[in-house]
Structures are given as C-alpha cells and as structure tokens.
Amino acid sequence: MEELLKNFCKVLCRVRKESGRTQAEVADALGIDRSVYAYYEMGKVAPDLPALRKLLDLYGLPAEMFLYPERFNGQPEE
C-alpha cells in the first residue's frame, strides 16, 4: 500500500506541473485548502473518493493512471 501511495503522489505532482497549475489552483478546483492538497502530493494524506474523482475529471485522466503509472509514460518521476 505504501508503494501505491508513493506512486500516486509522484503522478499527482507530475500531472499538476504538466498542466501548468499551481497547488492553490488545484485546491480551489477541488474545494479544499491548499495545505490539504500539498499533503496529497507529499503522501501525508490520501484524497477521499469524491476528491479523487474531481482530480480525475480536472485532469481528464483514467484512474489507472494513478494505480498503474508504469503503463502510462513509464515510471513516475522521482
């Protein structure tokens, strides 16, 4: 489970940066505080299912992108 969260954090950070959004912009889109979103990227907390669905919709990504990042553009960035 720890590896899954680690990969999730890396993918989340990568897709945010690739989209040109700031943490504050993503947090606003999710309706959460920026510090909560930062915790998502650091792996301190995981988003609940409604927040995860909003993230997927925001980025237009399939859930598999976060579960199996190696299937999408190789391994997550370090």
Short mmCIF file of C-alpha atoms in Angstrom, two decimals:
data_model
loop_
_atom_site.label_atom_id
_atom_site.label_comp_id
_atom_site.label_asym_id
_atom_site.label_seq_id
_atom_site.Cartn_x
_atom_site.Cartn_y
_atom_site.Cartn_z
CA MET A 1 0.00 0.00 0.00
CA GLU A 2 2.87 2.35 0.79
CA GLU A 3 4.31 1.95 -2.73
CA LEU A 4 0.90 2.71 -4.24
CA LEU A 5 0.63 5.96 -2.26
CA LYS A 6 4.20 6.89 -3.17
CA ASN A 7 3.46 6.40 -6.88
CA PHE A 8 0.17 8.26 -6.55
CA CYS A 9 1.96 11.29 -5.06
CA LYS A 10 4.56 11.36 -7.82
CA VAL A 11 1.96 11.08 -10.57
CA LEU A 12 -0.24 13.72 -8.95
CA CYS A 13 2.63 16.18 -8.72
CA ARG A 14 3.76 15.43 -12.29
CA VAL A 15 0.33 15.89 -13.88
CA ARG A 16 -0.25 19.11 -11.95
CA LYS A 17 3.04 20.57 -13.13
CA GLU A 18 2.46 19.37 -16.71
CA SER A 19 -0.95 21.07 -16.67
CA GLY A 20 0.66 24.35 -15.59
CA ARG A 21 -1.47 24.62 -12.47
CA THR A 22 -0.36 25.65 -9.01
CA GLN A 23 -1.27 23.74 -5.89
CA ALA A 24 -3.58 26.60 -4.95
CA GLU A 25 -5.40 26.41 -8.29
CA VAL A 26 -5.97 22.68 -7.95
CA ALA A 27 -7.05 23.05 -4.33
CA ASP A 28 -9.58 25.72 -5.36
CA ALA A 29 -10.95 23.43 -8.09
CA LEU A 30 -11.35 20.66 -5.50
CA GLY A 31 -12.86 22.97 -2.89
CA ILE A 32 -10.15 22.25 -0.33
CA ASP A 33 -7.39 24.20 1.37
CA ARG A 34 -4.04 24.37 -0.44
CA SER A 35 -2.29 22.75 2.51
CA VAL A 36 -4.55 19.70 2.23
CA TYR A 37 -3.70 19.39 -1.45
CA ALA A 38 0.00 19.76 -0.63
CA TYR A 39 -0.39 16.84 1.79
CA TYR A 40 -1.80 14.78 -1.11
CA GLU A 41 1.36 15.43 -3.11
CA MET A 42 3.58 14.68 -0.09
CA GLY A 43 1.74 11.46 0.73
CA LYS A 44 0.76 12.59 4.21
CA VAL A 45 -2.92 12.03 3.40
CA ALA A 46 -4.75 10.44 0.50
CA PRO A 47 -7.75 12.11 -1.13
CA ASP A 48 -11.14 10.66 -0.38
CA LEU A 49 -13.12 9.19 -3.29
CA PRO A 50 -15.06 12.38 -4.14
CA ALA A 51 -11.79 14.36 -4.25
CA LEU A 52 -10.14 11.65 -6.33
CA ARG A 53 -12.99 11.77 -8.84
CA LYS A 54 -12.66 15.55 -9.05
CA LEU A 55 -8.92 15.18 -9.67
CA LEU A 56 -9.51 12.67 -12.45
CA ASP A 57 -12.12 14.94 -14.03
CA LEU A 58 -9.92 18.02 -13.66
CA TYR A 59 -7.03 16.38 -15.47
CA GLY A 60 -9.13 14.21 -17.77
CA LEU A 61 -7.27 11.11 -16.65
CA PRO A 62 -8.29 7.50 -16.10
CA ALA A 63 -7.95 6.12 -12.57
CA GLU A 64 -5.49 3.59 -13.92
CA MET A 65 -3.02 6.44 -14.42
CA PHE A 66 -2.60 6.63 -10.65
CA LEU A 67 -2.88 2.89 -9.95
CA TYR A 68 -0.57 1.71 -12.75
CA PRO A 69 1.68 4.65 -13.68
CA GLU A 70 4.16 2.37 -15.42
CA ARG A 71 1.53 1.74 -18.11
CA PHE A 72 1.38 5.47 -18.85
CA ASN A 73 4.65 7.06 -19.92
CA GLY A 74 6.93 4.85 -17.84
CA GLN A 75 7.65 5.10 -14.15
CA PRO A 76 6.62 8.15 -12.11
CA GLU A 77 9.29 10.80 -11.76
CA GLU A 78 11.49 10.74 -8.69
#
